[in-house]
Amino acid sequence: MCTYLTEHVDIEGSGKFADGWAATRRATVYFDHPVHAMAEHSLNIDFFAVAGAGAAGTAAPGDAADAAVRRIAVELTPESARALATAIQRALDSAPAGLVAG
Amino acid sequence: MSHDLSASTVRIAGHGGDEIEAYLAAPTDVQSFGGVVMIHHMPGYDDATRAMARNLADRGFAAIVPNLYSREAPGASSDDAAAIARARGGVPDDRLVGDVDGAASYLRALAGSNRKVGVIGHCSGGRQAFLAACSLQLDAAVDCYGAFVVGSPPPESGLTMTPVVDLAPSLSCPLLGLFGVEDKHPSPDDVDELDKALTASGKSHEFHSFDDAGHGFFAVDRPSYRVAAANEGWRHIFDFYGRHLAS
């Protein structure tokens, strides 16, 4: 089934898209049909570049100002996604004191 | 019939008169033909859906696939457009109906059209095909494992989709339903409930549920593909449209 469930995450950072680096301010996370992975469902993450590749852009994905869709996409097995989430948390937790706020 | 066809991208008037992209596959070796609006699934206006349209044209029907994500991401690849459409909340039901209406009108205006038009959709498109057939005057509808035609998603799921089974009394045409016994959405119980609702409304319908098949058994590019169910399903589709859309 198409799950339709989508987590929207406001993020701050940069990503390397097909045409180079750009700021990214929005990610979506969802468990649904993949395009490429050989599974009925997968944990999918999309990072969207802000309009115009500048660091200050604020356009939401698909806004008229964001006419050129620029996306980094991954499709992961549930096990891989959990391992990735754990690894991210562990990397942040193990950073030297004072380098990670919050 | 020699199975000759032509296929190309066209521009049509969709909901609200918006110009949207569509893919048209039409037979070139018959004098008169019926038409089918093919609703792409949530993953988008993709290669597999356009191939299904050509399959229908090969059998003598003009098939059109409106790109439901034309507005969100014009010119984008199908998977990027699907991601954008998802990020913006998906396709509203009223817009879907308007786009199908525009696609049906385009088919009826084709030279050679017998003015009969059906609809078909898979997965999310199955629900949308049912919705369209209950909202528009059509001649035949095919629901391939559409989830949440019947029943609401569980509250904890966070899904906001609404069931459309209550529209059954408004169904404008015969309905063919094709389902997998191993599917959970729709489950065999969901299929049974839809069957009963249509019977109670006196609506012509025929359902076929296939063993050893779950959700997405028509999808040749996905692991859910089940060749026996898909072959038999296509046979039912051609037979159904042959009875209701042929000249």
mmCIF file of C-alpha atoms in Angstrom:
data_model
loop_
_atom_site.group_PDB
_atom_site.id
_atom_site.type_symbol
_atom_site.label_atom_id
_atom_site.label_comp_id
_atom_site.label_asym_id
_atom_site.label_seq_id
_atom_site.Cartn_x
_atom_site.Cartn_y
_atom_site.Cartn_z
ATOM 1 C CA MET A 1 0.000 0.000 0.000
ATOM 2 C CA CYS A 2 0.982 3.626 -0.347
ATOM 3 C CA THR A 3 1.392 4.709 3.271
ATOM 4 C CA TYR A 4 1.175 8.467 2.619
ATOM 5 C CA LEU A 5 2.849 9.006 6.014
ATOM 6 C CA THR A 6 5.443 11.733 5.795
ATOM 7 C CA GLU A 7 7.631 13.280 8.451
ATOM 8 C CA HIS A 8 8.653 16.838 7.601
ATOM 9 C CA VAL A 9 11.886 18.037 9.164
ATOM 10 C CA ASP A 10 13.260 21.566 9.143
ATOM 11 C CA ILE A 11 17.008 21.209 8.939
ATOM 12 C CA GLU A 12 19.999 23.449 8.532
ATOM 13 C CA GLY A 13 23.006 22.375 6.541
ATOM 14 C CA SER A 14 24.268 21.701 3.053
ATOM 15 C CA GLY A 15 24.184 18.792 0.666
ATOM 16 C CA LYS A 16 25.917 17.836 -2.550
ATOM 17 C CA PHE A 17 23.260 17.631 -5.246
ATOM 18 C CA ALA A 18 23.616 16.498 -8.858
ATOM 19 C CA ASP A 19 24.869 19.925 -9.879
ATOM 20 C CA GLY A 20 26.963 20.681 -6.831
ATOM 21 C CA TRP A 21 26.691 21.860 -3.258
ATOM 22 C CA ALA A 22 23.704 23.802 -2.000
ATOM 23 C CA ALA A 23 22.059 24.721 1.258
ATOM 24 C CA THR A 24 19.262 22.465 2.410
ATOM 25 C CA ARG A 25 16.529 23.504 4.811
ATOM 26 C CA ARG A 26 13.947 20.762 4.444
ATOM 27 C CA ALA A 27 13.927 16.986 4.586
ATOM 28 C CA THR A 28 11.095 14.484 4.356
ATOM 29 C CA VAL A 29 11.223 11.018 5.874
ATOM 30 C CA TYR A 30 8.712 8.313 5.010
ATOM 31 C CA PHE A 31 8.208 4.577 4.860
ATOM 32 C CA ASP A 32 6.667 3.766 1.504
ATOM 33 C CA HIS A 33 7.281 2.284 -1.921
ATOM 34 C CA PRO A 34 10.838 2.823 -3.156
ATOM 35 C CA VAL A 35 11.730 3.804 -6.698
ATOM 36 C CA HIS A 36 14.909 1.765 -6.958
ATOM 37 C CA ALA A 37 15.434 -0.447 -3.897
ATOM 38 C CA MET A 38 14.225 -4.005 -4.351
ATOM 39 C CA ALA A 39 11.660 -3.993 -1.582
ATOM 40 C CA GLU A 40 7.927 -3.374 -1.385
ATOM 41 C CA HIS A 41 8.529 -0.625 1.146
ATOM 42 C CA SER A 42 11.605 1.210 2.341
ATOM 43 C CA LEU A 43 12.581 4.043 4.650
ATOM 44 C CA ASN A 44 13.093 6.971 2.330
ATOM 45 C CA ILE A 45 14.757 10.307 3.008
ATOM 46 C CA ASP A 46 14.686 13.289 0.671
ATOM 47 C CA PHE A 47 16.840 16.362 1.199
ATOM 48 C CA PHE A 48 15.713 19.355 -0.843
ATOM 49 C CA ALA A 49 17.988 22.174 -1.974
ATOM 50 C CA VAL A 50 16.746 25.652 -1.320
ATOM 51 C CA ALA A 51 15.920 27.752 -4.361
ATOM 52 C CA GLY A 52 18.848 29.277 -6.145
ATOM 53 C CA ALA A 53 21.513 27.308 -4.304
ATOM 54 C CA GLY A 54 22.165 30.169 -1.964
ATOM 55 C CA ALA A 55 22.453 29.672 1.755
ATOM 56 C CA ALA A 56 19.630 32.090 2.571
ATOM 57 C CA GLY A 57 16.848 30.667 0.421
ATOM 58 C CA THR A 58 13.652 29.745 2.176
ATOM 59 C CA ALA A 59 11.461 28.320 -0.579
ATOM 60 C CA ALA A 60 9.533 25.210 0.369
ATOM 61 C CA PRO A 61 9.931 22.202 -1.905
ATOM 62 C CA GLY A 62 7.925 22.759 -5.060
ATOM 63 C CA ASP A 63 7.408 26.489 -4.652
ATOM 64 C CA ALA A 64 7.320 28.376 -7.896
ATOM 65 C CA ALA A 65 10.689 29.852 -6.950
ATOM 66 C CA ASP A 66 12.022 26.342 -6.647
ATOM 67 C CA ALA A 67 11.199 25.390 -10.210
ATOM 68 C CA ALA A 68 14.262 23.217 -10.633
ATOM 69 C CA VAL A 69 13.765 20.247 -8.330
ATOM 70 C CA ARG A 70 17.042 19.447 -6.622
ATOM 71 C CA ARG A 71 16.931 16.486 -4.304
ATOM 72 C CA ILE A 72 19.185 13.991 -2.637
ATOM 73 C CA ALA A 73 17.301 10.757 -2.079
ATOM 74 C CA VAL A 74 18.052 7.514 -0.260
ATOM 75 C CA GLU A 75 15.943 4.384 0.122
ATOM 76 C CA LEU A 76 16.944 2.118 3.008
ATOM 77 C CA THR A 77 15.824 -1.174 4.448
ATOM 78 C CA PRO A 78 14.263 -0.718 7.900
ATOM 79 C CA GLU A 79 17.316 -2.372 9.482
ATOM 80 C CA SER A 80 19.678 -0.041 7.648
ATOM 81 C CA ALA A 81 17.647 2.998 8.600
ATOM 82 C CA ARG A 82 17.706 2.072 12.285
ATOM 83 C CA ALA A 83 21.446 1.411 12.108
ATOM 84 C CA LEU A 84 21.955 4.792 10.465
ATOM 85 C CA ALA A 85 19.865 6.578 13.091
ATOM 86 C CA THR A 86 21.828 4.873 15.850
ATOM 87 C CA ALA A 87 25.133 5.766 14.213
ATOM 88 C CA ILE A 88 24.120 9.422 13.886
ATOM 89 C CA GLN A 89 23.135 9.547 17.542
ATOM 90 C CA ARG A 90 26.332 7.797 18.605
ATOM 91 C CA ALA A 91 28.505 10.140 16.548
ATOM 92 C CA LEU A 92 26.846 13.171 18.108
ATOM 93 C CA ASP A 93 27.081 11.701 21.603
ATOM 94 C CA SER A 94 30.776 10.945 21.209
ATOM 95 C CA ALA A 95 31.743 14.401 19.976
ATOM 96 C CA PRO A 96 34.130 16.211 22.299
ATOM 97 C CA ALA A 97 32.443 18.205 25.008
ATOM 98 C CA GLY A 98 31.342 21.656 23.940
ATOM 99 C CA LEU A 99 31.269 21.003 20.187
ATOM 100 C CA VAL A 100 27.609 19.990 20.007
ATOM 101 C CA ALA A 101 24.982 22.342 21.346
ATOM 102 C CA GLY A 102 21.821 20.955 22.914
ATOM 103 C CA MET B 1 -5.997 -5.234 -35.763
ATOM 104 C CA SER B 2 -2.229 -5.146 -36.184
ATOM 105 C CA HIS B 3 -1.441 -3.635 -32.757
ATOM 106 C CA ASP B 4 -0.045 -0.445 -34.303
ATOM 107 C CA LEU B 5 -0.081 2.581 -32.024
ATOM 108 C CA SER B 6 1.322 6.025 -31.496
ATOM 109 C CA ALA B 7 2.375 7.523 -28.193
ATOM 110 C CA SER B 8 3.383 11.035 -27.273
ATOM 111 C CA THR B 9 3.303 13.721 -24.617
ATOM 112 C CA VAL B 10 0.366 16.111 -24.894
ATOM 113 C CA ARG B 11 -0.949 19.103 -22.968
ATOM 114 C CA ILE B 12 -4.486 18.967 -21.646
ATOM 115 C CA ALA B 13 -6.782 21.177 -19.593
ATOM 116 C CA GLY B 14 -6.990 19.775 -16.081
ATOM 117 C CA HIS B 15 -8.763 20.877 -12.924
ATOM 118 C CA GLY B 16 -9.651 24.547 -12.961
ATOM 119 C CA GLY B 17 -8.518 24.814 -16.578
ATOM 120 C CA ASP B 18 -4.877 24.373 -15.594
ATOM 121 C CA GLU B 19 -2.712 23.145 -18.454
ATOM 122 C CA ILE B 20 -1.052 19.892 -17.408
ATOM 123 C CA GLU B 21 1.170 17.316 -19.020
ATOM 124 C CA ALA B 22 -0.227 13.949 -20.103
ATOM 125 C CA TYR B 23 0.912 10.882 -22.003
ATOM 126 C CA LEU B 24 -1.334 9.655 -24.784
ATOM 127 C CA ALA B 25 -1.095 6.210 -26.368
ATOM 128 C CA ALA B 26 -3.628 5.502 -29.096
ATOM 129 C CA PRO B 27 -4.193 2.779 -31.667
ATOM 130 C CA THR B 28 -3.529 3.743 -35.274
ATOM 131 C CA ASP B 29 -5.026 0.724 -36.983
ATOM 132 C CA VAL B 30 -8.695 0.931 -35.969
ATOM 133 C CA GLN B 31 -11.476 3.175 -37.227
ATOM 134 C CA SER B 32 -13.078 3.779 -33.852
ATOM 135 C CA PHE B 33 -11.959 3.292 -30.267
ATOM 136 C CA GLY B 34 -12.916 3.768 -26.644
ATOM 137 C CA GLY B 35 -10.687 5.638 -24.220
ATOM 138 C CA VAL B 36 -9.197 5.007 -20.798
ATOM 139 C CA VAL B 37 -7.868 7.509 -18.289
ATOM 140 C CA MET B 38 -5.023 5.810 -16.454
ATOM 141 C CA ILE B 39 -4.316 7.287 -13.021
ATOM 142 C CA HIS B 40 -0.691 6.881 -12.030
ATOM 143 C CA HIS B 41 0.176 5.623 -8.559
ATOM 144 C CA MET B 42 1.655 7.720 -5.778
ATOM 145 C CA PRO B 43 5.265 7.071 -6.920
ATOM 146 C CA GLY B 44 4.397 9.120 -9.958
ATOM 147 C CA TYR B 45 4.068 9.440 -13.696
ATOM 148 C CA ASP B 46 6.617 6.738 -14.272
ATOM 149 C CA ASP B 47 7.854 4.438 -17.012
ATOM 150 C CA ALA B 48 5.791 1.478 -15.799
ATOM 151 C CA THR B 49 2.538 3.458 -15.865
ATOM 152 C CA ARG B 50 3.195 4.782 -19.357
ATOM 153 C CA ALA B 51 3.963 1.217 -20.477
ATOM 154 C CA MET B 52 0.537 0.156 -19.184
ATOM 155 C CA ALA B 53 -1.012 2.898 -21.329
ATOM 156 C CA ARG B 54 0.774 1.508 -24.382
ATOM 157 C CA ASN B 55 -0.500 -1.940 -23.463
ATOM 158 C CA LEU B 56 -4.061 -0.638 -23.647
ATOM 159 C CA ALA B 57 -3.390 1.095 -26.978
ATOM 160 C CA ASP B 58 -1.958 -2.147 -28.292
ATOM 161 C CA ARG B 59 -5.370 -3.698 -27.613
ATOM 162 C CA GLY B 60 -7.309 -0.960 -29.380
ATOM 163 C CA PHE B 61 -8.038 1.604 -26.648
ATOM 164 C CA ALA B 62 -6.773 5.177 -26.478
ATOM 165 C CA ALA B 63 -5.161 5.589 -23.059
ATOM 166 C CA ILE B 64 -4.113 8.831 -21.431
ATOM 167 C CA VAL B 65 -2.060 9.288 -18.279
ATOM 168 C CA PRO B 66 -2.443 12.771 -16.792
ATOM 169 C CA ASN B 67 0.639 13.811 -14.850
ATOM 170 C CA LEU B 68 -1.005 14.568 -11.508
ATOM 171 C CA TYR B 69 2.183 16.261 -10.330
ATOM 172 C CA SER B 70 2.471 18.657 -13.291
ATOM 173 C CA ARG B 71 1.830 21.661 -11.088
ATOM 174 C CA GLU B 72 4.297 20.822 -8.331
ATOM 175 C CA ALA B 73 7.283 19.969 -10.462
ATOM 176 C CA PRO B 74 6.921 20.713 -14.177
ATOM 177 C CA GLY B 75 9.618 19.003 -16.184
ATOM 178 C CA ALA B 76 11.054 17.087 -13.240
ATOM 179 C CA SER B 77 11.760 13.368 -13.354
ATOM 180 C CA SER B 78 8.836 11.272 -12.120
ATOM 181 C CA ASP B 79 10.515 10.298 -8.861
ATOM 182 C CA ASP B 80 11.584 13.866 -8.042
ATOM 183 C CA ALA B 81 8.080 15.097 -8.818
ATOM 184 C CA ALA B 82 6.569 12.432 -6.570
ATOM 185 C CA ALA B 83 8.876 13.487 -3.741
ATOM 186 C CA ILE B 84 7.872 17.127 -4.175
ATOM 187 C CA ALA B 85 4.177 16.269 -4.325
ATOM 188 C CA ARG B 86 4.510 14.216 -1.143
ATOM 189 C CA ALA B 87 6.356 17.041 0.587
ATOM 190 C CA ARG B 88 3.466 19.336 -0.291
ATOM 191 C CA GLY B 89 0.782 17.005 1.019
ATOM 192 C CA GLY B 90 -0.230 14.995 -2.025
ATOM 193 C CA VAL B 91 -3.026 15.446 -4.543
ATOM 194 C CA PRO B 92 -6.339 16.833 -3.225
ATOM 195 C CA ASP B 93 -9.369 14.740 -4.172
ATOM 196 C CA ASP B 94 -11.159 17.579 -5.953
ATOM 197 C CA ARG B 95 -8.108 18.325 -8.079
ATOM 198 C CA LEU B 96 -7.803 14.649 -8.983
ATOM 199 C CA VAL B 97 -11.393 14.551 -10.164
ATOM 200 C CA GLY B 98 -10.884 17.707 -12.222
ATOM 201 C CA ASP B 99 -7.778 16.310 -13.878
ATOM 202 C CA VAL B 100 -9.518 13.021 -14.734
ATOM 203 C CA ASP B 101 -12.455 14.999 -16.124
ATOM 204 C CA GLY B 102 -10.101 17.005 -18.334
ATOM 205 C CA ALA B 103 -8.346 13.842 -19.520
ATOM 206 C CA ALA B 104 -11.692 12.177 -20.303
ATOM 207 C CA SER B 105 -12.800 15.199 -22.316
ATOM 208 C CA TYR B 106 -9.528 15.110 -24.241
ATOM 209 C CA LEU B 107 -10.123 11.445 -25.116
ATOM 210 C CA ARG B 108 -13.699 12.062 -26.259
ATOM 211 C CA ALA B 109 -12.492 14.821 -28.583
ATOM 212 C CA LEU B 110 -9.952 12.613 -30.373
ATOM 213 C CA ALA B 111 -10.660 11.788 -34.001
ATOM 214 C CA GLY B 112 -11.901 8.206 -33.974
ATOM 215 C CA SER B 113 -13.200 8.291 -30.409
ATOM 216 C CA ASN B 114 -16.502 6.511 -29.849
ATOM 217 C CA ARG B 115 -16.949 8.876 -26.870
ATOM 218 C CA LYS B 116 -16.876 6.041 -24.351
ATOM 219 C CA VAL B 117 -14.318 6.574 -21.604
ATOM 220 C CA GLY B 118 -13.222 4.412 -18.707
ATOM 221 C CA VAL B 119 -10.796 4.889 -15.865
ATOM 222 C CA ILE B 120 -8.213 2.665 -14.187
ATOM 223 C CA GLY B 121 -5.860 3.115 -11.255
ATOM 224 C CA HIS B 122 -3.502 1.064 -9.155
ATOM 225 C CA CYS B 123 -2.728 1.396 -5.452
ATOM 226 C CA SER B 124 -3.558 5.004 -4.476
ATOM 227 C CA GLY B 125 -4.858 5.304 -8.036
ATOM 228 C CA GLY B 126 -7.359 2.522 -7.320
ATOM 229 C CA ARG B 127 -9.061 4.659 -4.717
ATOM 230 C CA GLN B 128 -8.862 7.636 -7.053
ATOM 231 C CA ALA B 129 -10.379 5.624 -9.933
ATOM 232 C CA PHE B 130 -13.334 4.746 -7.712
ATOM 233 C CA LEU B 131 -13.631 8.369 -6.605
ATOM 234 C CA ALA B 132 -13.564 9.589 -10.209
ATOM 235 C CA ALA B 133 -16.164 7.040 -11.303
ATOM 236 C CA CYS B 134 -18.452 8.193 -8.480
ATOM 237 C CA SER B 135 -17.913 11.866 -9.336
ATOM 238 C CA LEU B 136 -17.972 11.878 -13.136
ATOM 239 C CA GLN B 137 -20.069 10.300 -15.863
ATOM 240 C CA LEU B 138 -17.867 7.464 -17.131
ATOM 241 C CA ASP B 139 -18.479 4.154 -18.895
ATOM 242 C CA ALA B 140 -16.269 1.637 -17.048
ATOM 243 C CA ALA B 141 -13.950 1.758 -14.043
ATOM 244 C CA VAL B 142 -11.168 -0.534 -12.851
ATOM 245 C CA ASP B 143 -9.909 -0.459 -9.269
ATOM 246 C CA CYS B 144 -6.644 -2.355 -8.873
ATOM 247 C CA TYR B 145 -6.017 -2.902 -5.156
ATOM 248 C CA GLY B 146 -6.991 0.596 -4.107
ATOM 249 C CA ALA B 147 -6.442 1.109 -0.383
ATOM 250 C CA PHE B 148 -8.925 2.993 1.797
ATOM 251 C CA VAL B 149 -11.836 2.910 -0.588
ATOM 252 C CA VAL B 150 -13.297 1.162 2.431
ATOM 253 C CA GLY B 151 -12.376 1.884 6.018
ATOM 254 C CA SER B 152 -10.404 4.625 7.636
ATOM 255 C CA PRO B 153 -6.725 4.310 8.396
ATOM 256 C CA PRO B 154 -6.088 3.518 12.070
ATOM 257 C CA PRO B 155 -5.929 6.718 14.146
ATOM 258 C CA GLU B 156 -2.383 5.987 15.274
ATOM 259 C CA SER B 157 -1.224 5.837 11.655
ATOM 260 C CA GLY B 158 -1.515 9.584 11.220
ATOM 261 C CA LEU B 159 -3.089 9.116 7.795
ATOM 262 C CA THR B 160 -5.682 11.694 6.862
ATOM 263 C CA MET B 161 -7.182 9.887 3.901
ATOM 264 C CA THR B 162 -10.923 9.482 3.985
ATOM 265 C CA PRO B 163 -12.823 6.427 2.775
ATOM 266 C CA VAL B 164 -14.968 6.875 -0.326
ATOM 267 C CA VAL B 165 -17.188 3.797 -0.125
ATOM 268 C CA ASP B 166 -20.129 6.002 0.876
ATOM 269 C CA LEU B 167 -20.058 7.362 -2.653
ATOM 270 C CA ALA B 168 -21.073 3.935 -4.009
ATOM 271 C CA PRO B 169 -24.666 5.031 -4.759
ATOM 272 C CA SER B 170 -23.167 7.631 -7.120
ATOM 273 C CA LEU B 171 -21.046 5.173 -9.102
ATOM 274 C CA SER B 172 -21.747 6.057 -12.728
ATOM 275 C CA CYS B 173 -20.558 2.884 -14.462
ATOM 276 C CA PRO B 174 -19.705 -0.817 -14.042
ATOM 277 C CA LEU B 175 -16.692 -1.480 -11.808
ATOM 278 C CA LEU B 176 -14.043 -4.175 -12.157
ATOM 279 C CA GLY B 177 -12.030 -4.828 -8.996
ATOM 280 C CA LEU B 178 -8.743 -6.737 -9.028
ATOM 281 C CA PHE B 179 -7.182 -7.666 -5.692
ATOM 282 C CA GLY B 180 -4.534 -9.835 -4.074
ATOM 283 C CA VAL B 181 -5.610 -12.235 -1.360
ATOM 284 C CA GLU B 182 -2.407 -11.518 0.562
ATOM 285 C CA ASP B 183 -2.916 -7.741 0.495
ATOM 286 C CA LYS B 184 -3.572 -5.981 3.809
ATOM 287 C CA HIS B 185 -4.722 -2.674 2.277
ATOM 288 C CA PRO B 186 -7.221 -3.527 0.947
ATOM 289 C CA SER B 187 -7.678 -6.721 2.918
ATOM 290 C CA PRO B 188 -10.077 -9.462 1.784
ATOM 291 C CA ASP B 189 -12.501 -8.118 4.401
ATOM 292 C CA ASP B 190 -12.240 -4.628 2.870
ATOM 293 C CA VAL B 191 -12.940 -6.093 -0.561
ATOM 294 C CA ASP B 192 -15.938 -7.950 0.814
ATOM 295 C CA GLU B 193 -17.297 -4.767 2.376
ATOM 296 C CA LEU B 194 -16.964 -2.862 -0.889
ATOM 297 C CA ASP B 195 -18.660 -5.738 -2.698
ATOM 298 C CA LYS B 196 -21.601 -5.565 -0.290
ATOM 299 C CA ALA B 197 -21.877 -1.794 -0.534
ATOM 300 C CA LEU B 198 -22.044 -1.941 -4.324
ATOM 301 C CA THR B 199 -24.569 -4.765 -4.240
ATOM 302 C CA ALA B 200 -26.717 -2.819 -1.766
ATOM 303 C CA SER B 201 -26.647 0.139 -4.151
ATOM 304 C CA GLY B 202 -27.533 -2.026 -7.122
ATOM 305 C CA LYS B 203 -24.269 -1.212 -8.887
ATOM 306 C CA SER B 204 -22.861 -3.509 -11.549
ATOM 307 C CA HIS B 205 -19.469 -4.830 -10.490
ATOM 308 C CA GLU B 206 -17.230 -7.849 -10.724
ATOM 309 C CA PHE B 207 -14.366 -8.608 -8.384
ATOM 310 C CA HIS B 208 -11.488 -11.023 -8.795
ATOM 311 C CA SER B 209 -9.056 -11.818 -5.985
ATOM 312 C CA PHE B 210 -5.880 -13.715 -6.775
ATOM 313 C CA ASP B 211 -4.114 -16.238 -4.573
ATOM 314 C CA ASP B 212 -0.359 -15.889 -4.110
ATOM 315 C CA ALA B 213 -0.628 -12.161 -4.802
ATOM 316 C CA GLY B 214 -0.436 -9.163 -2.528
ATOM 317 C CA HIS B 215 -0.357 -5.444 -3.114
ATOM 318 C CA GLY B 216 1.178 -4.267 -6.373
ATOM 319 C CA PHE B 217 1.071 -7.539 -8.288
ATOM 320 C CA PHE B 218 0.787 -5.714 -11.650
ATOM 321 C CA ALA B 219 4.051 -3.803 -11.081
ATOM 322 C CA VAL B 220 6.577 -5.458 -13.392
ATOM 323 C CA ASP B 221 9.422 -3.326 -12.021
ATOM 324 C CA ARG B 222 8.881 -4.206 -8.356
ATOM 325 C CA PRO B 223 9.362 -7.316 -6.218
ATOM 326 C CA SER B 224 5.605 -7.455 -5.629
ATOM 327 C CA TYR B 225 5.070 -8.506 -9.264
ATOM 328 C CA ARG B 226 3.191 -11.804 -9.621
ATOM 329 C CA VAL B 227 3.151 -12.971 -13.194
ATOM 330 C CA ALA B 228 0.146 -15.317 -12.985
ATOM 331 C CA ALA B 229 -2.083 -12.771 -11.242
ATOM 332 C CA ALA B 230 -0.933 -9.959 -13.542
ATOM 333 C CA ASN B 231 -1.550 -11.985 -16.699
ATOM 334 C CA GLU B 232 -4.985 -13.017 -15.520
ATOM 335 C CA GLY B 233 -5.690 -9.465 -14.364
ATOM 336 C CA TRP B 234 -4.834 -8.009 -17.762
ATOM 337 C CA ARG B 235 -7.117 -10.598 -19.375
ATOM 338 C CA HIS B 236 -9.979 -9.394 -17.176
ATOM 339 C CA ILE B 237 -9.211 -5.744 -17.971
ATOM 340 C CA PHE B 238 -9.225 -6.286 -21.731
ATOM 341 C CA ASP B 239 -12.404 -8.333 -21.515
ATOM 342 C CA PHE B 240 -14.139 -5.751 -19.277
ATOM 343 C CA TYR B 241 -13.195 -2.764 -21.395
ATOM 344 C CA GLY B 242 -14.038 -4.758 -24.528
ATOM 345 C CA ARG B 243 -17.588 -5.161 -23.243
ATOM 346 C CA HIS B 244 -18.079 -1.625 -21.974
ATOM 347 C CA LEU B 245 -15.897 0.646 -24.103
ATOM 348 C CA ALA B 246 -15.705 -0.961 -27.517
ATOM 349 C CA SER B 247 -17.600 0.611 -30.384
#
